[in-house]
Amino acid sequence: MTIIDGKKVSALVKEQVAEETKLLKAKGIIPGLAVILVGDDPASRVYVNNKKKACEEVGFKSEEFKLPADTTQEELLNLVYELNDRNDINGILCQLPLPKGLDENAVIEAISPLKDVDAFHKQNVGRIMIGDYDFLPCTPAGIMEMLHSYDIDVDGKNCVVIGRSNIVGKPMGMLLLHENGTVTICHSHTKNLKEITSKADILVAAIGVAKFVKSDMIKDGAVVIDVGMNRDENGKLCGDVDFEEVKDKCSFITPVPGGVGPMTIATLMKNTLKAAKLQNNA
Ligand code: NAP
């Protein structure tokens, strides 16, 4: 069994981004990422800080816009429009979830597709569907990068994704399909979940329920990718997979923390670099 080291792979990705950023800077271009945080959700705060830190590491400019929880839809949209118009900002991300009363879809659609480094805008989502895209959503793309770096071939494999969110589950299924996996997407209405997951060569868990995936749901030798970020009964960070119970049955498994999370951020850096290059024809 191999524990996939997301920290190591993400460090390599960030190194590559930093190298390319140096070349861009020599041409007078500094990639800029705007991060909007509305309200004071502690988990969102941690994610935003990690993203800012990664920007520093690779040499980007990052600007944080911290808005109070009672921000109106109009105020938030006006900020997005302002950022769309700024030449020094190449990527815009609005940390989700937004406080109640704010319309996430409207905010996503307001972000210019050229600056949509999360790849949530419907124009970018549609382009991913047909396989002609500039940006891929950070978490699924980060997972694909991890699979590649461990030479895990998806072609012809039975791939099962638990979860069908627009952010993780659905695009994950699409990226596995693009690499010729035979994909099944499961969700809370799926019947006989265990039967389906125990046939998976590659299992991706994106559920949001601590330690949901147990060893009787896993095929011997499966590759198990854990997207979950939950707190266990002791308040400790844990995934959607019961790592201790499952690990010896797997050929590869991602830990939480140190698996998918760092890859998500590294892919955000890649997307922001690409946005800067596209916007400057560099
Ligand atoms: P989400 O929008 O809440 O979606 C969860 C999905 O799991 C839904 O499709 C839901 O089915 C399904 N589900 C829930 N209970 C189930 C059950 N008992 N059996 C089968 N399916 C079930 O969550 P998300 O945004 O995709 O995130 C999932 C997890 O990944 C969370 O822990 C989140 O914190 C984490 N996450 C981590 C990263 C990272 O970088 N590491 C990034 C994003 C998210 P229905 O659609 O039928 O409700």
mmCIF file of C-alpha atoms and ligand atoms in Angstrom:
data_model
loop_
_atom_site.group_PDB
_atom_site.id
_atom_site.type_symbol
_atom_site.label_atom_id
_atom_site.label_comp_id
_atom_site.label_asym_id
_atom_site.label_seq_id
_atom_site.Cartn_x
_atom_site.Cartn_y
_atom_site.Cartn_z
ATOM 1 C CA MET A 1 0.000 0.000 0.000
ATOM 2 C CA THR A 2 1.268 3.451 -0.929
ATOM 3 C CA ILE A 3 0.128 6.611 0.794
ATOM 4 C CA ILE A 4 -0.149 9.280 -1.889
ATOM 5 C CA ASP A 5 1.784 12.326 -0.744
ATOM 6 C CA GLY A 6 -0.289 15.324 -1.804
ATOM 7 C CA LYS A 7 2.113 17.695 -0.077
ATOM 8 C CA LYS A 8 5.034 16.455 -2.119
ATOM 9 C CA VAL A 9 3.187 16.513 -5.455
ATOM 10 C CA SER A 10 1.721 19.948 -4.719
ATOM 11 C CA ALA A 11 5.184 21.291 -3.848
ATOM 12 C CA LEU A 12 6.433 20.162 -7.265
ATOM 13 C CA VAL A 13 3.476 21.815 -9.007
ATOM 14 C CA LYS A 14 4.067 25.053 -7.103
ATOM 15 C CA GLU A 15 7.794 24.951 -7.941
ATOM 16 C CA GLN A 16 6.904 24.725 -11.619
ATOM 17 C CA VAL A 17 4.445 27.621 -11.285
ATOM 18 C CA ALA A 18 7.094 29.688 -9.460
ATOM 19 C CA GLU A 19 9.592 29.056 -12.273
ATOM 20 C CA GLU A 20 7.116 30.183 -14.929
ATOM 21 C CA THR A 21 6.140 33.184 -12.818
ATOM 22 C CA LYS A 22 9.771 34.309 -12.802
ATOM 23 C CA LEU A 23 9.762 34.264 -16.610
ATOM 24 C CA LEU A 24 6.520 36.255 -16.711
ATOM 25 C CA LYS A 25 7.880 38.799 -14.246
ATOM 26 C CA ALA A 26 10.854 39.325 -16.533
ATOM 27 C CA LYS A 27 8.271 40.472 -19.103
ATOM 28 C CA GLY A 28 6.668 42.794 -16.531
ATOM 29 C CA ILE A 29 3.673 40.551 -15.802
ATOM 30 C CA ILE A 30 2.837 39.676 -12.196
ATOM 31 C CA PRO A 31 -0.079 37.207 -11.848
ATOM 32 C CA GLY A 32 -2.694 38.584 -9.457
ATOM 33 C CA LEU A 33 -5.369 36.677 -7.556
ATOM 34 C CA ALA A 34 -8.288 38.368 -5.777
ATOM 35 C CA VAL A 35 -9.850 36.363 -2.967
ATOM 36 C CA ILE A 36 -13.249 37.429 -1.652
ATOM 37 C CA LEU A 37 -14.303 36.227 1.787
ATOM 38 C CA VAL A 38 -17.763 37.156 3.036
ATOM 39 C CA GLY A 39 -18.495 36.625 6.744
ATOM 40 C CA ASP A 40 -16.326 34.910 9.324
ATOM 41 C CA ASP A 41 -16.699 31.169 8.822
ATOM 42 C CA PRO A 42 -13.549 29.748 10.515
ATOM 43 C CA ALA A 43 -13.025 26.946 7.946
ATOM 44 C CA SER A 44 -13.279 29.452 5.059
ATOM 45 C CA ARG A 45 -10.791 31.700 6.878
ATOM 46 C CA VAL A 46 -8.263 28.821 7.004
ATOM 47 C CA TYR A 47 -8.748 28.022 3.281
ATOM 48 C CA VAL A 48 -8.310 31.681 2.321
ATOM 49 C CA ASN A 49 -5.135 31.992 4.413
ATOM 50 C CA ASN A 50 -3.705 28.876 2.761
ATOM 51 C CA LYS A 51 -4.457 30.298 -0.682
ATOM 52 C CA LYS A 52 -2.787 33.601 0.200
ATOM 53 C CA LYS A 53 0.253 31.750 1.509
ATOM 54 C CA ALA A 54 0.515 29.720 -1.705
ATOM 55 C CA CYS A 55 0.376 32.954 -3.765
ATOM 56 C CA GLU A 56 3.350 34.276 -1.789
ATOM 57 C CA GLU A 57 5.251 31.023 -2.328
ATOM 58 C CA VAL A 58 4.898 31.138 -6.119
ATOM 59 C CA GLY A 59 5.443 34.893 -6.434
ATOM 60 C CA PHE A 60 1.890 36.063 -7.224
ATOM 61 C CA LYS A 61 0.254 39.198 -5.986
ATOM 62 C CA SER A 62 -2.789 38.341 -3.890
ATOM 63 C CA GLU A 63 -5.410 40.717 -2.651
ATOM 64 C CA GLU A 64 -7.968 39.760 -0.051
ATOM 65 C CA PHE A 65 -11.395 41.383 0.165
ATOM 66 C CA LYS A 66 -12.915 40.643 3.536
ATOM 67 C CA LEU A 67 -16.560 41.641 3.608
ATOM 68 C CA PRO A 68 -18.950 41.536 6.569
ATOM 69 C CA ALA A 69 -21.628 38.804 6.745
ATOM 70 C CA ASP A 70 -24.363 41.406 6.163
ATOM 71 C CA THR A 71 -22.929 42.447 2.781
ATOM 72 C CA THR A 72 -25.714 42.851 0.219
ATOM 73 C CA GLN A 73 -25.886 41.009 -3.067
ATOM 74 C CA GLU A 74 -25.440 44.302 -4.891
ATOM 75 C CA GLU A 75 -22.304 45.239 -2.936
ATOM 76 C CA LEU A 76 -20.772 41.829 -3.597
ATOM 77 C CA LEU A 77 -21.599 41.918 -7.307
ATOM 78 C CA ASN A 78 -20.207 45.454 -7.597
ATOM 79 C CA LEU A 79 -16.912 44.269 -6.138
ATOM 80 C CA VAL A 80 -16.795 41.410 -8.666
ATOM 81 C CA TYR A 81 -17.471 43.827 -11.557
ATOM 82 C CA GLU A 82 -14.713 46.120 -10.303
ATOM 83 C CA LEU A 83 -12.262 43.195 -10.164
ATOM 84 C CA ASN A 84 -13.335 42.014 -13.630
ATOM 85 C CA ASP A 85 -12.198 45.422 -14.938
ATOM 86 C CA ARG A 86 -8.804 45.500 -13.212
ATOM 87 C CA ASN A 87 -5.799 44.586 -15.362
ATOM 88 C CA ASP A 88 -3.635 43.672 -12.372
ATOM 89 C CA ILE A 89 -6.127 40.997 -11.240
ATOM 90 C CA ASN A 90 -6.059 37.843 -13.392
ATOM 91 C CA GLY A 91 -8.050 35.478 -11.199
ATOM 92 C CA ILE A 92 -11.058 36.056 -8.961
ATOM 93 C CA LEU A 93 -12.312 33.613 -6.419
ATOM 94 C CA CYS A 94 -15.160 34.004 -4.013
ATOM 95 C CA GLN A 95 -14.844 31.587 -1.099
ATOM 96 C CA LEU A 96 -17.955 29.428 -0.753
ATOM 97 C CA PRO A 97 -20.275 28.856 0.997
ATOM 98 C CA LEU A 98 -21.642 32.411 1.187
ATOM 99 C CA PRO A 99 -23.700 33.528 4.184
ATOM 100 C CA LYS A 100 -27.464 32.912 3.913
ATOM 101 C CA GLY A 101 -29.300 35.413 1.735
ATOM 102 C CA LEU A 102 -26.534 35.754 -0.863
ATOM 103 C CA ASP A 103 -26.986 34.048 -4.213
ATOM 104 C CA GLU A 104 -23.889 31.943 -4.962
ATOM 105 C CA ASN A 105 -24.877 31.240 -8.551
ATOM 106 C CA ALA A 106 -25.308 34.935 -9.321
ATOM 107 C CA VAL A 107 -21.830 35.633 -7.951
ATOM 108 C CA ILE A 108 -20.266 32.772 -9.915
ATOM 109 C CA GLU A 109 -21.928 33.980 -13.119
ATOM 110 C CA ALA A 110 -20.781 37.573 -12.491
ATOM 111 C CA ILE A 111 -17.100 36.584 -12.485
ATOM 112 C CA SER A 112 -15.586 36.986 -15.954
ATOM 113 C CA PRO A 113 -15.081 33.482 -17.414
ATOM 114 C CA LEU A 114 -11.519 34.593 -18.267
ATOM 115 C CA LYS A 115 -10.818 35.216 -14.567
ATOM 116 C CA ASP A 116 -12.815 32.246 -13.256
ATOM 117 C CA VAL A 117 -9.840 30.317 -11.857
ATOM 118 C CA ASP A 118 -12.161 27.987 -9.895
ATOM 119 C CA ALA A 119 -13.830 27.004 -13.219
ATOM 120 C CA PHE A 120 -17.320 27.290 -11.734
ATOM 121 C CA HIS A 121 -18.824 29.642 -14.366
ATOM 122 C CA LYS A 122 -21.307 27.841 -16.614
ATOM 123 C CA GLN A 123 -19.329 28.822 -19.700
ATOM 124 C CA ASN A 124 -16.252 27.063 -18.298
ATOM 125 C CA VAL A 125 -18.315 24.121 -17.025
ATOM 126 C CA GLY A 126 -19.750 23.650 -20.527
ATOM 127 C CA ARG A 127 -16.285 23.782 -22.059
ATOM 128 C CA ILE A 128 -15.068 21.090 -19.661
ATOM 129 C CA MET A 129 -17.990 18.891 -20.695
ATOM 130 C CA ILE A 130 -16.869 18.954 -24.342
ATOM 131 C CA GLY A 131 -13.171 18.724 -23.459
ATOM 132 C CA ASP A 132 -12.171 22.178 -24.794
ATOM 133 C CA TYR A 133 -11.203 24.209 -21.756
ATOM 134 C CA ASP A 134 -8.728 26.704 -20.317
ATOM 135 C CA PHE A 135 -9.439 26.035 -16.649
ATOM 136 C CA LEU A 136 -10.325 22.871 -14.765
ATOM 137 C CA PRO A 137 -11.905 22.919 -11.305
ATOM 138 C CA CYS A 138 -9.122 22.815 -8.733
ATOM 139 C CA THR A 139 -10.034 19.752 -6.664
ATOM 140 C CA PRO A 140 -10.780 17.256 -9.474
ATOM 141 C CA ALA A 141 -7.858 18.538 -11.560
ATOM 142 C CA GLY A 142 -5.555 18.252 -8.534
ATOM 143 C CA ILE A 143 -6.691 14.649 -8.078
ATOM 144 C CA MET A 144 -5.934 13.836 -11.723
ATOM 145 C CA GLU A 145 -2.468 15.348 -11.294
ATOM 146 C CA MET A 146 -1.850 13.133 -8.246
ATOM 147 C CA LEU A 147 -2.951 10.037 -10.179
ATOM 148 C CA HIS A 148 -0.588 10.948 -13.023
ATOM 149 C CA SER A 149 2.336 11.573 -10.727
ATOM 150 C CA TYR A 150 1.914 8.080 -9.228
ATOM 151 C CA ASP A 151 1.496 6.545 -12.722
ATOM 152 C CA ILE A 152 -2.032 5.419 -11.925
ATOM 153 C CA ASP A 153 -3.709 4.772 -15.265
ATOM 154 C CA VAL A 154 -7.429 5.494 -15.504
ATOM 155 C CA ASP A 155 -7.952 3.990 -18.970
ATOM 156 C CA GLY A 156 -10.517 1.181 -18.855
ATOM 157 C CA LYS A 157 -10.716 1.267 -15.044
ATOM 158 C CA ASN A 158 -13.911 1.035 -13.099
ATOM 159 C CA CYS A 159 -14.124 4.472 -11.442
ATOM 160 C CA VAL A 160 -16.704 5.256 -8.773
ATOM 161 C CA VAL A 161 -17.262 8.759 -7.412
ATOM 162 C CA ILE A 162 -19.408 9.199 -4.302
ATOM 163 C CA GLY A 163 -20.882 12.704 -4.423
ATOM 164 C CA ARG A 164 -22.350 14.752 -7.274
ATOM 165 C CA SER A 165 -21.643 18.366 -6.296
ATOM 166 C CA ASN A 166 -20.901 20.870 -9.058
ATOM 167 C CA ILE A 167 -17.572 21.608 -7.385
ATOM 168 C CA VAL A 168 -16.216 18.090 -6.915
ATOM 169 C CA GLY A 169 -18.309 15.030 -7.789
ATOM 170 C CA LYS A 170 -19.679 15.927 -11.241
ATOM 171 C CA PRO A 171 -16.479 17.395 -12.715
ATOM 172 C CA MET A 172 -14.481 14.548 -11.139
ATOM 173 C CA GLY A 173 -16.607 12.061 -13.061
ATOM 174 C CA MET A 174 -16.069 14.060 -16.246
ATOM 175 C CA LEU A 175 -12.272 14.176 -15.912
ATOM 176 C CA LEU A 176 -12.106 10.430 -15.250
ATOM 177 C CA LEU A 177 -14.306 9.908 -18.301
ATOM 178 C CA HIS A 178 -11.985 12.093 -20.408
ATOM 179 C CA GLU A 179 -9.196 9.661 -19.526
ATOM 180 C CA ASN A 180 -11.309 6.665 -20.588
ATOM 181 C CA GLY A 181 -12.431 5.493 -17.161
ATOM 182 C CA THR A 182 -15.797 3.735 -16.889
ATOM 183 C CA VAL A 183 -17.479 6.084 -14.466
ATOM 184 C CA THR A 184 -20.304 5.659 -11.963
ATOM 185 C CA ILE A 185 -21.421 8.636 -9.872
ATOM 186 C CA CYS A 186 -23.219 7.798 -6.615
ATOM 187 C CA HIS A 187 -25.226 10.043 -4.293
ATOM 188 C CA SER A 188 -27.663 9.900 -1.419
ATOM 189 C CA HIS A 189 -30.369 8.216 -3.542
ATOM 190 C CA THR A 190 -28.047 5.471 -4.811
ATOM 191 C CA LYS A 191 -29.289 1.979 -4.036
ATOM 192 C CA ASN A 192 -26.803 -0.728 -2.987
ATOM 193 C CA LEU A 193 -23.930 1.729 -2.627
ATOM 194 C CA LYS A 194 -21.630 -0.876 -1.095
ATOM 195 C CA GLU A 195 -22.150 -3.212 -4.039
ATOM 196 C CA ILE A 196 -21.135 -0.465 -6.475
ATOM 197 C CA THR A 197 -18.147 0.859 -4.525
ATOM 198 C CA SER A 198 -16.711 -2.611 -3.940
ATOM 199 C CA LYS A 199 -16.289 -3.006 -7.698
ATOM 200 C CA ALA A 200 -14.291 0.218 -8.023
ATOM 201 C CA ASP A 201 -10.671 0.111 -9.172
ATOM 202 C CA ILE A 202 -10.554 3.830 -8.381
ATOM 203 C CA LEU A 203 -12.873 5.199 -5.691
ATOM 204 C CA VAL A 204 -13.252 8.928 -5.041
ATOM 205 C CA ALA A 205 -15.130 9.918 -1.884
ATOM 206 C CA ALA A 206 -16.568 13.458 -1.886
ATOM 207 C CA ILE A 207 -19.407 13.171 0.579
ATOM 208 C CA GLY A 208 -18.736 15.383 3.588
ATOM 209 C CA VAL A 209 -19.431 12.665 6.174
ATOM 210 C CA ALA A 210 -16.550 11.738 8.500
ATOM 211 C CA LYS A 211 -15.148 8.209 7.967
ATOM 212 C CA PHE A 212 -18.135 7.172 5.828
ATOM 213 C CA VAL A 213 -16.197 4.725 3.617
ATOM 214 C CA LYS A 214 -15.426 1.491 5.485
ATOM 215 C CA SER A 215 -13.323 -1.496 4.468
ATOM 216 C CA ASP A 216 -16.328 -3.586 3.366
ATOM 217 C CA MET A 217 -17.015 -0.944 0.684
ATOM 218 C CA ILE A 218 -13.575 -1.333 -0.920
ATOM 219 C CA LYS A 219 -12.236 -3.762 -3.498
ATOM 220 C CA ASP A 220 -8.876 -5.363 -2.688
ATOM 221 C CA GLY A 221 -6.130 -3.302 -4.326
ATOM 222 C CA ALA A 222 -8.322 -0.278 -5.026
ATOM 223 C CA VAL A 223 -7.011 3.258 -5.389
ATOM 224 C CA VAL A 224 -8.869 5.376 -2.824
ATOM 225 C CA ILE A 225 -9.005 9.159 -3.077
ATOM 226 C CA ASP A 226 -10.442 10.982 -0.090
ATOM 227 C CA VAL A 227 -11.761 14.492 -0.771
ATOM 228 C CA GLY A 228 -13.554 14.930 2.559
ATOM 229 C CA MET A 229 -12.561 17.572 5.092
ATOM 230 C CA ASN A 230 -14.457 16.860 8.257
ATOM 231 C CA ARG A 231 -13.951 16.944 12.004
ATOM 232 C CA ASP A 232 -14.151 13.670 13.918
ATOM 233 C CA GLU A 233 -15.687 13.226 17.380
ATOM 234 C CA ASN A 234 -12.523 14.718 18.951
ATOM 235 C CA GLY A 235 -12.508 17.738 16.642
ATOM 236 C CA LYS A 236 -9.589 16.321 14.624
ATOM 237 C CA LEU A 237 -9.485 16.862 10.860
ATOM 238 C CA CYS A 238 -10.484 13.687 9.006
ATOM 239 C CA GLY A 239 -11.701 12.573 5.608
ATOM 240 C CA ASP A 240 -14.724 10.744 4.231
ATOM 241 C CA VAL A 241 -12.739 7.495 4.353
ATOM 242 C CA ASP A 242 -12.009 5.548 7.522
ATOM 243 C CA PHE A 243 -8.280 5.620 6.752
ATOM 244 C CA GLU A 244 -7.099 3.216 9.479
ATOM 245 C CA GLU A 245 -9.737 0.622 8.639
ATOM 246 C CA VAL A 246 -9.352 0.860 4.873
ATOM 247 C CA LYS A 247 -5.651 1.478 4.220
ATOM 248 C CA ASP A 248 -4.379 -2.119 4.149
ATOM 249 C CA LYS A 249 -6.922 -3.090 1.502
ATOM 250 C CA CYS A 250 -5.809 -0.371 -0.918
ATOM 251 C CA SER A 251 -2.996 -0.181 -3.439
ATOM 252 C CA PHE A 252 -2.940 3.615 -3.070
ATOM 253 C CA ILE A 253 -4.738 5.923 -0.656
ATOM 254 C CA THR A 254 -4.686 9.673 0.035
ATOM 255 C CA PRO A 255 -4.443 10.839 3.644
ATOM 256 C CA VAL A 256 -6.393 13.706 5.244
ATOM 257 C CA PRO A 257 -4.714 16.077 5.817
ATOM 258 C CA GLY A 258 -1.898 16.002 3.268
ATOM 259 C CA GLY A 259 -3.723 14.485 0.296
ATOM 260 C CA VAL A 260 -6.263 16.244 -1.899
ATOM 261 C CA GLY A 261 -6.289 19.561 0.031
ATOM 262 C CA PRO A 262 -2.788 20.781 -0.948
ATOM 263 C CA MET A 263 -3.400 19.694 -4.556
ATOM 264 C CA THR A 264 -6.519 21.870 -4.744
ATOM 265 C CA ILE A 265 -4.477 24.934 -3.827
ATOM 266 C CA ALA A 266 -1.600 24.057 -6.156
ATOM 267 C CA THR A 267 -4.082 23.753 -9.040
ATOM 268 C CA LEU A 268 -5.508 27.155 -8.163
ATOM 269 C CA MET A 269 -1.992 28.547 -8.611
ATOM 270 C CA LYS A 270 -1.707 26.798 -11.983
ATOM 271 C CA ASN A 271 -5.038 28.232 -13.101
ATOM 272 C CA THR A 272 -4.114 31.756 -12.002
ATOM 273 C CA LEU A 273 -0.816 31.533 -13.887
ATOM 274 C CA LYS A 274 -2.694 30.369 -16.980
ATOM 275 C CA ALA A 275 -5.207 33.213 -16.611
ATOM 276 C CA ALA A 276 -2.352 35.744 -16.421
ATOM 277 C CA LYS A 277 -0.757 34.261 -19.538
ATOM 278 C CA LEU A 278 -4.027 34.216 -21.506
ATOM 279 C CA GLN A 279 -4.950 37.764 -20.519
ATOM 280 C CA ASN A 280 -1.512 39.063 -21.518
ATOM 281 C CA ASN A 281 -1.026 36.862 -24.604
ATOM 282 C CA ALA A 282 2.171 35.695 -22.938
HETATM 283 P P1 NAP B 1 -21.690 18.512 -1.059
HETATM 284 O O1 NAP B 1 -22.017 19.578 -2.033
HETATM 285 O O2 NAP B 1 -22.324 18.543 0.296
HETATM 286 O O3 NAP B 1 -22.000 17.096 -1.749
HETATM 287 C C1 NAP B 1 -21.957 15.917 -1.039
HETATM 288 C C2 NAP B 1 -22.413 14.797 -1.924
HETATM 289 O O4 NAP B 1 -22.387 13.588 -1.167
HETATM 290 C C3 NAP B 1 -23.835 14.964 -2.448
HETATM 291 O O5 NAP B 1 -23.888 14.666 -3.840
HETATM 292 C C4 NAP B 1 -24.638 13.950 -1.641
HETATM 293 O O6 NAP B 1 -25.724 13.363 -2.346
HETATM 294 C C5 NAP B 1 -23.597 12.886 -1.364
HETATM 295 N N1 NAP B 1 -23.945 12.134 -0.166
HETATM 296 C C6 NAP B 1 -24.235 12.620 1.060
HETATM 297 N N2 NAP B 1 -24.549 11.603 1.885
HETATM 298 C C7 NAP B 1 -24.458 10.467 1.172
HETATM 299 C C8 NAP B 1 -24.685 9.107 1.461
HETATM 300 N N3 NAP B 1 -25.066 8.705 2.675
HETATM 301 N N4 NAP B 1 -24.501 8.197 0.489
HETATM 302 C C9 NAP B 1 -24.122 8.576 -0.769
HETATM 303 N N5 NAP B 1 -23.900 9.867 -1.096
HETATM 304 C C10 NAP B 1 -24.069 10.794 -0.139
HETATM 305 O O7 NAP B 1 -20.124 18.442 -0.777
HETATM 306 P P2 NAP B 1 -18.837 18.851 -1.673
HETATM 307 O O8 NAP B 1 -18.745 20.322 -1.783
HETATM 308 O O9 NAP B 1 -18.786 18.017 -2.906
HETATM 309 O O10 NAP B 1 -17.686 18.364 -0.670
HETATM 310 C C11 NAP B 1 -17.577 17.033 -0.230
HETATM 311 C C12 NAP B 1 -16.504 16.946 0.825
HETATM 312 O O11 NAP B 1 -15.258 17.338 0.259
HETATM 313 C C13 NAP B 1 -16.689 17.871 2.033
HETATM 314 O O12 NAP B 1 -16.149 17.240 3.177
HETATM 315 C C14 NAP B 1 -15.843 19.074 1.684
HETATM 316 O O13 NAP B 1 -15.392 19.774 2.841
HETATM 317 C C15 NAP B 1 -14.697 18.414 0.991
HETATM 318 N N6 NAP B 1 -13.980 19.259 0.033
HETATM 319 C C16 NAP B 1 -12.622 19.212 0.096
HETATM 320 C C17 NAP B 1 -11.872 19.908 -0.815
HETATM 321 C C18 NAP B 1 -10.391 19.814 -0.747
HETATM 322 O O14 NAP B 1 -9.698 20.603 -1.348
HETATM 323 N N7 NAP B 1 -9.852 18.814 -0.055
HETATM 324 C C19 NAP B 1 -12.494 20.701 -1.790
HETATM 325 C C20 NAP B 1 -13.886 20.722 -1.849
HETATM 326 C C21 NAP B 1 -14.618 19.979 -0.933
HETATM 327 P P3 NAP B 1 -27.020 14.214 -2.838
HETATM 328 O O15 NAP B 1 -26.542 15.017 -4.020
HETATM 329 O O16 NAP B 1 -28.027 13.201 -3.194
HETATM 330 O O17 NAP B 1 -27.398 15.084 -1.680
#
